mmCIF file of C-alpha atoms and ligand atoms in Angstrom:
data_model
loop_
_atom_site.group_PDB
_atom_site.id
_atom_site.type_symbol
_atom_site.label_atom_id
_atom_site.label_comp_id
_atom_site.label_asym_id
_atom_site.label_seq_id
_atom_site.Cartn_x
_atom_site.Cartn_y
_atom_site.Cartn_z
ATOM 1 C CA UNK A 10 88.555 49.475 56.580
ATOM 2 C CA UNK A 11 88.309 50.871 52.627
ATOM 3 C CA UNK A 12 91.454 53.132 52.319
ATOM 4 C CA UNK A 13 92.130 55.435 49.507
ATOM 5 C CA UNK A 14 95.147 57.650 48.585
ATOM 6 C CA UNK A 15 95.633 60.098 45.164
ATOM 7 C CA UNK A 16 96.904 58.417 42.074
ATOM 8 C CA UNK A 17 99.805 60.179 41.029
ATOM 9 C CA UNK A 18 99.628 58.961 37.501
ATOM 10 C CA UNK A 19 100.961 55.031 37.670
ATOM 11 C CA UNK A 20 102.212 55.468 40.998
ATOM 12 C CA UNK A 21 98.827 54.087 42.277
ATOM 13 C CA UNK A 22 100.154 50.319 41.493
ATOM 14 C CA UNK A 23 102.699 50.395 44.082
ATOM 15 C CA UNK A 24 100.547 52.224 46.615
ATOM 16 C CA UNK A 25 97.915 49.646 46.214
ATOM 17 C CA UNK A 26 99.879 46.414 46.770
ATOM 18 C CA UNK A 27 101.741 48.218 50.150
ATOM 19 C CA UNK A 28 97.683 48.864 51.419
ATOM 20 C CA UNK A 29 96.220 45.634 50.279
ATOM 21 C CA UNK A 30 99.341 43.523 51.523
ATOM 22 C CA UNK A 31 98.713 44.704 55.144
ATOM 23 C CA UNK A 32 95.199 43.197 54.414
ATOM 24 C CA UNK A 33 93.392 46.424 53.764
ATOM 25 C CA UNK A 34 90.570 47.091 51.260
ATOM 26 C CA UNK A 35 92.139 49.933 48.610
ATOM 27 C CA UNK A 36 89.300 51.931 46.709
ATOM 28 C CA UNK A 37 91.188 53.601 43.959
ATOM 29 C CA UNK A 38 90.157 57.177 43.176
ATOM 30 C CA UNK A 39 88.545 57.664 39.792
ATOM 31 C CA UNK A 40 91.419 59.046 37.348
ATOM 32 C CA UNK A 41 91.581 62.729 37.209
ATOM 33 C CA UNK A 42 89.313 64.191 35.036
ATOM 34 C CA UNK A 43 87.752 67.549 34.005
ATOM 35 C CA UNK A 44 85.149 66.744 36.669
ATOM 36 C CA UNK A 45 87.187 65.975 39.925
ATOM 37 C CA UNK A 46 89.119 69.382 38.853
ATOM 38 C CA UNK A 47 86.089 71.059 38.594
ATOM 39 C CA UNK A 48 85.161 70.108 42.063
ATOM 40 C CA UNK A 49 89.133 70.733 43.362
ATOM 41 C CA UNK A 50 89.018 74.402 41.820
ATOM 42 C CA UNK A 51 85.505 75.097 43.320
ATOM 43 C CA UNK A 52 86.603 74.250 47.116
ATOM 44 C CA UNK A 53 89.859 74.766 47.093
ATOM 45 C CA UNK A 54 91.843 78.409 47.984
ATOM 46 C CA UNK A 55 92.195 80.420 44.535
ATOM 47 C CA UNK A 56 95.761 80.809 44.890
ATOM 48 C CA UNK A 57 96.921 77.131 45.837
ATOM 49 C CA UNK A 58 99.331 75.592 44.063
ATOM 50 C CA UNK A 59 97.575 73.535 41.215
ATOM 51 C CA UNK A 60 97.956 69.519 42.535
ATOM 52 C CA UNK A 61 95.867 70.330 45.310
ATOM 53 C CA UNK A 62 92.892 70.598 43.103
ATOM 54 C CA UNK A 63 93.194 67.775 41.222
ATOM 55 C CA UNK A 64 94.179 65.719 44.268
ATOM 56 C CA UNK A 65 91.526 66.878 46.430
ATOM 57 C CA UNK A 66 88.951 65.998 43.231
ATOM 58 C CA UNK A 67 90.267 62.345 43.305
ATOM 59 C CA UNK A 68 89.722 61.733 47.117
ATOM 60 C CA UNK A 69 86.320 63.305 46.700
ATOM 61 C CA UNK A 70 85.648 60.856 44.155
ATOM 62 C CA UNK A 71 87.028 57.798 46.431
ATOM 63 C CA UNK A 72 84.823 58.894 49.669
ATOM 64 C CA UNK A 73 81.844 58.740 46.956
ATOM 65 C CA UNK A 74 83.103 55.290 46.362
ATOM 66 C CA UNK A 75 82.686 54.053 49.931
ATOM 67 C CA UNK A 76 86.538 54.933 51.275
ATOM 68 C CA UNK A 77 86.208 55.740 54.664
ATOM 69 C CA UNK A 78 90.021 56.318 55.190
ATOM 70 C CA UNK A 79 92.304 58.705 53.648
ATOM 71 C CA UNK A 80 95.496 57.694 53.180
ATOM 72 C CA UNK A 81 97.927 61.437 52.274
ATOM 73 C CA UNK A 82 101.316 61.987 52.062
ATOM 74 C CA UNK A 83 103.017 64.768 54.510
ATOM 75 C CA UNK A 84 106.205 66.721 54.625
ATOM 76 C CA UNK A 85 107.262 69.567 56.959
ATOM 77 C CA UNK A 86 107.484 71.869 53.777
ATOM 78 C CA UNK A 87 109.432 73.595 53.025
ATOM 79 C CA UNK A 88 106.853 74.486 50.410
ATOM 80 C CA UNK A 89 102.873 74.225 50.541
ATOM 81 C CA UNK A 90 102.793 70.342 50.137
ATOM 82 C CA UNK A 91 103.289 70.682 54.175
ATOM 83 C CA UNK A 92 99.760 71.928 54.442
ATOM 84 C CA UNK A 93 98.104 69.809 51.827
ATOM 85 C CA UNK A 94 96.599 66.841 54.126
ATOM 86 C CA UNK A 95 95.182 69.187 56.663
ATOM 87 C CA UNK A 96 93.837 71.758 54.922
ATOM 88 C CA UNK A 97 91.891 69.023 52.109
ATOM 89 C CA UNK A 98 90.584 67.483 55.407
ATOM 90 C CA UNK A 99 89.126 70.498 56.741
ATOM 91 C CA UNK A 100 87.621 71.034 53.046
ATOM 92 C CA UNK A 101 86.105 68.224 52.334
ATOM 93 C CA UNK A 102 84.479 67.842 56.124
ATOM 94 C CA UNK A 103 83.315 71.287 55.302
ATOM 95 C CA UNK A 104 81.761 69.642 51.576
ATOM 96 C CA UNK A 105 79.859 67.126 53.953
ATOM 97 C CA UNK A 106 82.088 64.271 54.116
ATOM 98 C CA UNK A 107 82.438 63.806 57.844
ATOM 99 C CA UNK A 108 82.856 60.048 57.931
ATOM 100 C CA UNK A 109 86.197 59.362 56.892
ATOM 101 C CA UNK A 110 89.598 59.665 58.959
ATOM 102 C CA UNK A 111 92.457 61.023 57.173
ATOM 103 C CA UNK A 112 96.132 59.279 58.264
ATOM 104 C CA UNK A 113 98.967 61.318 57.500
ATOM 105 C CA UNK A 114 102.091 59.557 55.935
ATOM 106 C CA UNK A 115 105.176 61.235 56.948
ATOM 107 C CA UNK A 116 107.825 61.189 54.319
ATOM 108 C CA UNK A 117 110.390 64.394 55.326
ATOM 109 C CA UNK A 118 112.800 61.527 55.953
ATOM 110 C CA UNK A 119 112.139 57.850 55.672
ATOM 111 C CA UNK A 120 114.863 57.102 57.281
ATOM 112 C CA UNK A 121 113.414 58.251 60.534
ATOM 113 C CA UNK A 122 111.168 55.349 60.082
ATOM 114 C CA UNK A 123 107.828 57.261 61.371
ATOM 115 C CA UNK A 124 106.300 55.597 58.255
ATOM 116 C CA UNK A 125 106.326 52.339 60.213
ATOM 117 C CA UNK A 126 104.121 53.293 62.951
ATOM 118 C CA UNK A 127 101.582 54.700 59.864
ATOM 119 C CA UNK A 128 101.500 51.519 58.338
ATOM 120 C CA UNK A 129 100.810 49.683 61.663
ATOM 121 C CA UNK A 130 98.062 52.210 62.251
ATOM 122 C CA UNK A 131 96.753 51.542 58.550
ATOM 123 C CA UNK A 132 96.422 47.769 59.534
ATOM 124 C CA UNK A 133 94.490 48.385 62.628
ATOM 125 C CA UNK A 134 96.967 45.707 63.997
ATOM 126 C CA UNK A 135 100.472 45.834 65.849
ATOM 127 C CA UNK A 136 100.967 42.478 66.899
ATOM 128 C CA UNK A 137 104.555 40.454 65.675
ATOM 129 C CA UNK A 138 102.173 38.199 63.575
ATOM 130 C CA UNK A 139 101.962 41.237 61.344
ATOM 131 C CA UNK A 140 105.542 41.312 60.629
ATOM 132 C CA UNK A 141 105.337 38.638 58.084
ATOM 133 C CA UNK A 142 102.837 40.845 55.961
ATOM 134 C CA UNK A 143 104.504 44.055 56.919
ATOM 135 C CA UNK A 144 107.771 43.358 55.195
ATOM 136 C CA UNK A 145 106.277 41.606 52.110
ATOM 137 C CA UNK A 146 103.880 44.531 51.602
ATOM 138 C CA UNK A 147 107.308 47.158 51.647
ATOM 139 C CA UNK A 148 108.965 44.752 49.584
ATOM 140 C CA UNK A 149 106.306 44.612 46.750
ATOM 141 C CA UNK A 150 105.674 47.977 47.000
ATOM 142 C CA UNK A 151 109.761 49.228 46.397
ATOM 143 C CA UNK A 152 110.070 46.250 43.431
ATOM 144 C CA UNK A 153 106.604 47.608 41.358
ATOM 145 C CA UNK A 154 107.540 51.421 42.336
ATOM 146 C CA UNK A 155 111.112 50.248 40.386
ATOM 147 C CA UNK A 156 108.946 48.665 37.382
ATOM 148 C CA UNK A 157 106.900 51.366 36.828
ATOM 149 C CA UNK A 158 110.254 53.897 36.715
ATOM 150 C CA UNK A 159 111.290 50.781 33.993
ATOM 151 C CA UNK A 160 108.075 51.073 31.964
ATOM 152 C CA UNK A 161 108.473 54.761 32.250
ATOM 153 C CA UNK A 162 111.928 54.501 30.643
ATOM 154 C CA UNK A 163 111.377 52.073 28.036
ATOM 155 C CA UNK A 164 108.132 53.900 27.040
ATOM 156 C CA UNK A 165 110.506 57.173 26.451
ATOM 157 C CA UNK A 166 112.440 55.439 24.351
ATOM 158 C CA UNK A 167 110.704 52.895 22.148
ATOM 159 C CA UNK A 168 107.569 55.278 21.544
ATOM 160 C CA UNK A 169 109.908 57.802 19.294
ATOM 161 C CA UNK A 170 110.857 54.657 17.051
ATOM 162 C CA UNK A 171 107.132 52.897 16.958
ATOM 163 C CA UNK A 172 105.941 52.160 13.167
ATOM 164 C CA UNK A 173 102.282 52.508 14.560
ATOM 165 C CA UNK A 174 101.206 55.352 16.250
ATOM 166 C CA UNK A 175 99.724 54.135 19.663
ATOM 167 C CA UNK A 176 101.386 50.342 20.210
ATOM 168 C CA UNK A 177 103.717 51.801 22.960
ATOM 169 C CA UNK A 178 101.229 53.087 24.441
ATOM 170 C CA UNK A 179 98.970 49.702 23.944
ATOM 171 C CA UNK A 180 102.441 47.556 25.708
ATOM 172 C CA UNK A 181 102.390 50.240 28.589
ATOM 173 C CA UNK A 182 98.517 49.726 29.240
ATOM 174 C CA UNK A 183 99.312 46.332 29.380
ATOM 175 C CA UNK A 184 101.847 46.109 31.281
ATOM 176 C CA UNK A 185 100.364 48.228 34.179
ATOM 177 C CA UNK A 186 97.514 45.793 34.302
ATOM 178 C CA UNK A 187 99.961 42.590 34.598
ATOM 179 C CA UNK A 188 102.250 44.683 37.001
ATOM 180 C CA UNK A 189 99.170 45.372 39.033
ATOM 181 C CA UNK A 190 97.997 41.419 38.850
ATOM 182 C CA UNK A 191 101.552 40.256 39.847
ATOM 183 C CA UNK A 192 101.582 39.617 43.519
ATOM 184 C CA UNK A 193 104.185 36.492 43.703
ATOM 185 C CA UNK A 194 107.989 36.831 44.800
ATOM 186 C CA UNK A 195 108.746 34.795 41.545
ATOM 187 C CA UNK A 196 106.218 37.258 39.443
ATOM 188 C CA UNK A 197 108.022 39.796 40.707
ATOM 189 C CA UNK A 198 111.787 38.609 40.422
ATOM 190 C CA UNK A 199 110.910 37.816 36.646
ATOM 191 C CA UNK A 200 109.008 41.242 35.722
ATOM 192 C CA UNK A 201 111.921 42.986 34.077
ATOM 193 C CA UNK A 202 112.262 40.353 31.373
ATOM 194 C CA UNK A 203 108.200 40.719 30.978
ATOM 195 C CA UNK A 204 108.694 44.291 30.355
ATOM 196 C CA UNK A 205 111.936 43.993 27.889
ATOM 197 C CA UNK A 206 109.950 41.299 26.230
ATOM 198 C CA UNK A 207 106.880 43.223 25.659
ATOM 199 C CA UNK A 208 109.162 46.149 24.358
ATOM 200 C CA UNK A 209 111.220 43.708 22.321
ATOM 201 C CA UNK A 210 107.738 42.563 20.237
ATOM 202 C CA UNK A 211 107.325 46.482 19.003
ATOM 203 C CA UNK A 212 107.621 46.780 15.601
ATOM 204 C CA UNK A 213 109.812 49.595 15.567
ATOM 205 C CA UNK A 214 111.812 51.490 12.999
ATOM 206 C CA UNK A 215 115.493 51.782 14.223
ATOM 207 C CA UNK A 216 116.855 53.977 11.492
ATOM 208 C CA UNK A 217 115.569 56.934 12.924
ATOM 209 C CA UNK A 218 117.348 59.096 14.868
ATOM 210 C CA UNK A 219 115.023 60.960 17.172
ATOM 211 C CA UNK A 220 115.955 63.760 18.960
ATOM 212 C CA UNK A 221 116.569 63.453 22.434
ATOM 213 C CA UNK A 222 114.704 65.357 25.399
ATOM 214 C CA UNK A 223 114.969 65.889 28.993
ATOM 215 C CA UNK A 224 111.985 66.263 31.021
ATOM 216 C CA UNK A 225 111.373 67.178 34.544
ATOM 217 C CA UNK A 226 109.631 69.339 36.502
ATOM 218 C CA UNK A 227 107.164 68.956 39.966
ATOM 219 C CA UNK A 228 106.386 65.443 41.011
ATOM 220 C CA UNK A 229 102.579 65.225 40.681
ATOM 221 C CA UNK A 230 102.942 67.309 37.454
ATOM 222 C CA UNK A 231 105.096 65.639 35.857
ATOM 223 C CA UNK A 232 103.563 61.610 36.164
ATOM 224 C CA UNK A 233 99.992 62.738 36.335
ATOM 225 C CA UNK A 234 98.826 62.502 32.409
ATOM 226 C CA UNK A 235 95.651 64.443 32.562
ATOM 227 C CA UNK A 236 97.171 67.223 34.366
ATOM 228 C CA UNK A 237 99.985 67.493 32.167
ATOM 229 C CA UNK A 238 98.238 67.139 28.770
ATOM 230 C CA UNK A 239 99.806 63.492 28.445
ATOM 231 C CA UNK A 240 103.119 65.635 27.125
ATOM 232 C CA UNK A 241 105.346 62.197 27.308
ATOM 233 C CA UNK A 242 102.788 60.559 24.616
ATOM 234 C CA UNK A 243 102.293 63.739 22.578
ATOM 235 C CA UNK A 244 106.420 64.237 22.491
ATOM 236 C CA UNK A 245 106.858 60.467 21.805
ATOM 237 C CA UNK A 246 104.775 60.997 19.044
ATOM 238 C CA UNK A 247 106.317 63.501 17.182
ATOM 239 C CA UNK A 248 109.453 61.364 16.913
ATOM 240 C CA UNK A 249 111.040 62.710 20.000
ATOM 241 C CA UNK A 250 112.835 60.113 22.757
ATOM 242 C CA UNK A 251 112.412 61.276 26.551
ATOM 243 C CA UNK A 252 114.492 61.048 29.190
ATOM 244 C CA UNK A 253 112.915 61.332 32.323
ATOM 245 C CA UNK A 254 114.706 60.171 35.693
ATOM 246 C CA UNK A 255 111.822 61.532 38.129
ATOM 247 C CA UNK A 256 109.436 58.906 39.097
ATOM 248 C CA UNK A 257 108.178 57.637 42.288
ATOM 249 C CA UNK A 258 111.039 55.366 42.634
ATOM 250 C CA UNK A 259 113.543 58.017 42.152
ATOM 251 C CA UNK A 260 111.790 59.701 44.720
ATOM 252 C CA UNK A 261 111.363 56.947 47.638
ATOM 253 C CA UNK A 262 115.186 56.450 47.191
ATOM 254 C CA UNK A 263 116.031 60.247 47.890
ATOM 255 C CA UNK A 264 114.102 59.958 50.908
ATOM 256 C CA UNK A 265 116.230 56.789 51.957
ATOM 257 C CA UNK A 266 119.419 58.707 51.415
ATOM 258 C CA UNK A 267 120.264 56.211 48.583
ATOM 259 C CA UNK A 268 119.749 58.085 45.136
ATOM 260 C CA UNK A 269 123.247 58.924 44.416
ATOM 261 C CA UNK A 270 121.789 60.198 41.223
ATOM 262 C CA UNK A 271 119.974 63.024 42.790
ATOM 263 C CA UNK A 272 123.010 63.229 44.772
ATOM 264 C CA UNK A 273 124.664 64.212 41.536
ATOM 265 C CA UNK A 274 122.232 66.364 40.438
ATOM 266 C CA UNK A 275 122.482 68.403 43.614
ATOM 267 C CA UNK A 276 126.192 68.702 43.316
ATOM 268 C CA UNK A 277 125.621 70.185 39.933
ATOM 269 C CA UNK A 278 123.099 72.533 40.766
ATOM 270 C CA UNK A 279 124.951 73.727 43.953
ATOM 271 C CA UNK A 280 126.537 76.958 42.280
ATOM 272 C CA UNK A 281 123.274 78.065 41.301
ATOM 273 C CA UNK A 282 120.437 76.524 44.180
ATOM 274 C CA UNK A 283 122.884 75.355 47.334
ATOM 275 C CA UNK A 284 119.689 74.058 49.521
ATOM 276 C CA UNK A 285 116.167 72.183 49.061
ATOM 277 C CA UNK A 286 113.312 74.981 48.597
ATOM 278 C CA UNK A 287 110.646 72.412 47.782
ATOM 279 C CA UNK A 288 109.366 71.036 44.690
ATOM 280 C CA UNK A 289 111.963 69.606 42.467
ATOM 281 C CA UNK A 290 113.993 73.042 42.138
ATOM 282 C CA UNK A 291 117.556 71.655 42.515
ATOM 283 C CA UNK A 292 117.384 68.659 40.823
ATOM 284 C CA UNK A 293 115.481 70.300 37.918
ATOM 285 C CA UNK A 294 118.498 72.596 37.359
ATOM 286 C CA UNK A 295 120.734 69.673 38.059
ATOM 287 C CA UNK A 296 119.023 67.913 35.362
ATOM 288 C CA UNK A 297 119.142 70.636 33.017
ATOM 289 C CA UNK A 298 122.943 71.097 33.197
ATOM 290 C CA UNK A 299 123.466 66.998 33.013
ATOM 291 C CA UNK A 300 121.500 66.698 30.014
ATOM 292 C CA UNK A 301 123.285 69.421 28.237
ATOM 293 C CA UNK A 302 126.490 68.178 28.670
ATOM 294 C CA UNK A 303 125.544 64.978 27.785
ATOM 295 C CA UNK A 304 124.357 66.365 24.244
ATOM 296 C CA UNK A 305 120.748 66.417 24.369
ATOM 297 C CA UNK A 306 118.373 68.235 21.972
ATOM 298 C CA UNK A 307 116.323 70.116 24.278
ATOM 299 C CA UNK A 308 114.564 70.576 27.664
ATOM 300 C CA UNK A 309 111.353 70.674 28.881
ATOM 301 C CA UNK A 310 110.348 72.055 32.233
ATOM 302 C CA UNK A 311 106.487 71.404 33.387
ATOM 303 C CA UNK A 312 105.324 72.771 36.804
ATOM 304 C CA UNK A 313 102.151 73.839 38.136
ATOM 305 C CA UNK A 314 100.896 77.220 37.921
ATOM 306 C CA UNK A 315 101.912 79.521 41.277
ATOM 307 C CA UNK A 316 104.880 76.903 41.989
ATOM 308 C CA UNK A 317 107.309 78.716 43.951
ATOM 309 C CA UNK A 318 110.212 76.503 43.833
ATOM 310 C CA UNK A 319 109.685 75.465 39.933
ATOM 311 C CA UNK A 320 109.513 79.348 39.382
ATOM 312 C CA UNK A 321 112.485 79.734 40.707
ATOM 313 C CA UNK A 322 114.324 77.138 38.647
ATOM 314 C CA UNK A 323 112.859 78.786 35.798
ATOM 315 C CA UNK A 324 114.316 82.095 36.630
ATOM 316 C CA UNK A 325 118.031 80.517 37.304
ATOM 317 C CA UNK A 326 117.918 78.162 34.204
ATOM 318 C CA UNK A 327 116.666 81.464 32.252
ATOM 319 C CA UNK A 328 119.099 84.073 33.299
ATOM 320 C CA UNK A 329 122.225 82.000 33.794
ATOM 321 C CA UNK A 330 122.195 78.561 32.579
ATOM 322 C CA UNK A 331 120.833 79.350 28.992
ATOM 323 C CA UNK A 332 123.738 81.382 28.417
ATOM 324 C CA UNK A 333 126.234 79.250 29.588
ATOM 325 C CA UNK A 334 124.501 75.374 28.420
ATOM 326 C CA UNK A 335 122.765 76.562 25.505
ATOM 327 C CA UNK A 336 120.594 73.469 25.709
ATOM 328 C CA UNK A 337 116.841 74.953 23.978
ATOM 329 C CA UNK A 338 114.318 74.731 26.979
ATOM 330 C CA UNK A 339 110.514 74.924 26.897
ATOM 331 C CA UNK A 340 108.336 75.738 29.556
ATOM 332 C CA UNK A 341 105.038 74.608 30.660
ATOM 333 C CA UNK A 342 102.977 76.215 33.582
ATOM 334 C CA UNK A 343 99.756 74.178 33.715
ATOM 335 C CA UNK A 344 96.532 74.937 35.779
ATOM 336 C CA UNK A 345 92.534 74.134 35.004
ATOM 337 C CA UNK A 346 92.989 76.583 32.135
ATOM 338 C CA UNK A 347 95.671 74.576 30.418
ATOM 339 C CA UNK A 348 94.401 74.335 26.903
ATOM 340 C CA UNK A 349 95.287 71.539 24.488
ATOM 341 C CA UNK A 350 95.297 73.451 21.334
ATOM 342 C CA UNK A 351 98.085 76.402 22.516
ATOM 343 C CA UNK A 352 99.964 73.903 24.131
ATOM 344 C CA UNK A 353 100.429 71.589 21.064
ATOM 345 C CA UNK A 354 101.511 74.093 18.993
ATOM 346 C CA UNK A 355 104.204 75.515 21.217
ATOM 347 C CA UNK A 356 105.229 71.923 21.303
ATOM 348 C CA UNK A 357 105.085 71.544 17.617
ATOM 349 C CA UNK A 358 107.553 75.005 17.496
ATOM 350 C CA UNK A 359 110.044 73.246 19.997
ATOM 351 C CA UNK A 360 110.293 70.457 17.987
ATOM 352 C CA UNK A 361 110.896 72.206 14.746
ATOM 353 C CA UNK A 362 113.424 74.190 16.355
ATOM 354 C CA UNK A 363 115.164 71.287 18.111
ATOM 355 C CA UNK A 364 115.165 70.160 14.372
ATOM 356 C CA UNK A 365 116.291 72.673 12.711
ATOM 357 C CA UNK A 366 119.190 73.511 15.524
ATOM 358 C CA UNK A 367 120.351 69.499 14.621
ATOM 359 C CA UNK A 368 120.792 70.127 11.299
ATOM 360 C CA UNK A 369 122.610 73.416 11.595
ATOM 361 C CA UNK A 370 124.968 71.524 13.860
ATOM 362 C CA UNK A 371 125.166 68.256 11.847
ATOM 363 C CA UNK A 372 128.395 69.868 10.391
ATOM 364 C CA UNK A 373 129.841 71.595 13.392
ATOM 365 C CA UNK A 374 131.483 69.050 16.244
ATOM 366 C CA UNK A 375 129.247 68.379 18.631
ATOM 367 C CA UNK A 376 130.709 68.215 22.412
ATOM 368 C CA UNK A 377 129.514 65.035 23.399
ATOM 369 C CA UNK A 378 126.573 62.992 22.180
ATOM 370 C CA UNK A 379 124.385 60.672 23.831
ATOM 371 C CA UNK A 380 124.312 58.374 20.971
ATOM 372 C CA UNK A 381 127.984 57.601 21.408
ATOM 373 C CA UNK A 382 127.863 57.551 25.138
ATOM 374 C CA UNK A 383 127.586 54.272 26.762
ATOM 375 C CA UNK A 384 127.292 55.547 30.202
ATOM 376 C CA UNK A 385 124.129 57.855 30.156
ATOM 377 C CA UNK A 386 121.298 57.318 32.257
ATOM 378 C CA UNK A 387 120.605 54.244 34.318
ATOM 379 C CA UNK A 388 121.216 50.657 33.839
ATOM 380 C CA UNK A 389 118.081 50.117 32.729
ATOM 381 C CA UNK A 390 118.114 52.950 30.288
ATOM 382 C CA UNK A 391 121.193 51.807 28.317
ATOM 383 C CA UNK A 392 119.853 48.313 28.191
ATOM 384 C CA UNK A 393 116.639 50.115 26.250
ATOM 385 C CA UNK A 394 118.999 51.718 24.020
ATOM 386 C CA UNK A 395 120.691 48.248 23.372
ATOM 387 C CA UNK A 396 117.260 46.725 22.905
ATOM 388 C CA UNK A 397 116.597 49.203 19.905
ATOM 389 C CA UNK A 398 119.629 48.783 18.099
ATOM 390 C CA UNK A 399 119.295 44.925 18.502
ATOM 391 C CA UNK A 400 115.611 44.474 17.024
HETATM 392 S S1 SF4 B 518 106.489 71.735 44.988
HETATM 393 FE FE1 SF4 B 518 105.094 73.490 43.889
HETATM 394 S S2 SF4 B 518 103.217 72.681 43.488
HETATM 395 FE FE2 SF4 B 518 104.374 71.165 44.586
HETATM 396 S S3 SF4 B 518 103.321 71.501 46.499
HETATM 397 FE FE3 SF4 B 518 105.492 72.567 46.663
HETATM 398 S S4 SF4 B 518 104.394 74.660 46.096
HETATM 399 FE FE4 SF4 B 518 103.385 73.539 45.351
#
């Protein structure tokens, strides 16, 4: 068996470990690119939400490279993600790829443990001898997902302080490579020190006081740099520090009902959105309120064109929350037509606006500030802030 799955930004590192440790060969799709998106656009229903199209292209590229099994997450709604796998399978067969099988991986509620059966199905065996491999593959997957989040957290902070543009990107790429290659208990136990050590050696200017921006939105768009026009890097290179809690790990912990940070965001969002309507709607609203209360300088909301849940979040923020919390926000709706120049201009204007606002507020009393808030964000987020100060 030669298995594949959509990359979703850097998440492929964790998925690859999960599958390989079951004894199955992995064929990685090409990273999302213009050609793959073109294939997706050509073969997809016109008004399907945008992530459907690049992921379809990615799956096609993996089939071209010899994959014979597609592993695709499925859900029971509430948004269109519920039908991605079945429609993509049909489209690929109609396009002439008929020698593959698609194994759906149900992620609706990971506590019902249906994914265990799916992993056995992927491995092609179900004997007791597989259990040690199975446990190892799940543990390594979880560890790598967490480290991917840590790399993302450190990247969001350090890039705003780097003296030589591009250094942070080099460190991130090298860490991703190292994490992919690390497949021992000891190596994985110590990997957080590797992340910290690599970032400690970055040449930074710690006297800077970068703008702090919360980044949130639909998960695929938020994690896949090709489709979000590399918004994290662009903002960082404009001297903006990024706080992004959305990651593969964040999602998995939520699906195991262990994500207390998400529960906090749900609590904040409840008066405006009392239920999960799909996508990240509830948590985007919660994060907007949370970031505003923490004294952030701005908020960026990215979502795919025609994504109903995210458009709902946008409407609630614009019509209700903006008036209450007064946190500047910019929205980016991404699709195959998104162009870099207009995007960059809007981003630069937003950064100028935040700078002007900060200058204006200098002599006013700021309600709270994350500069002085030692409890904001995850433990690792706080550690990274300390590393910057100690450098
Ligand atoms: S969250 Fe939005 S983009 Fe993602 S599958 Fe649902 S409707 Fe589509």
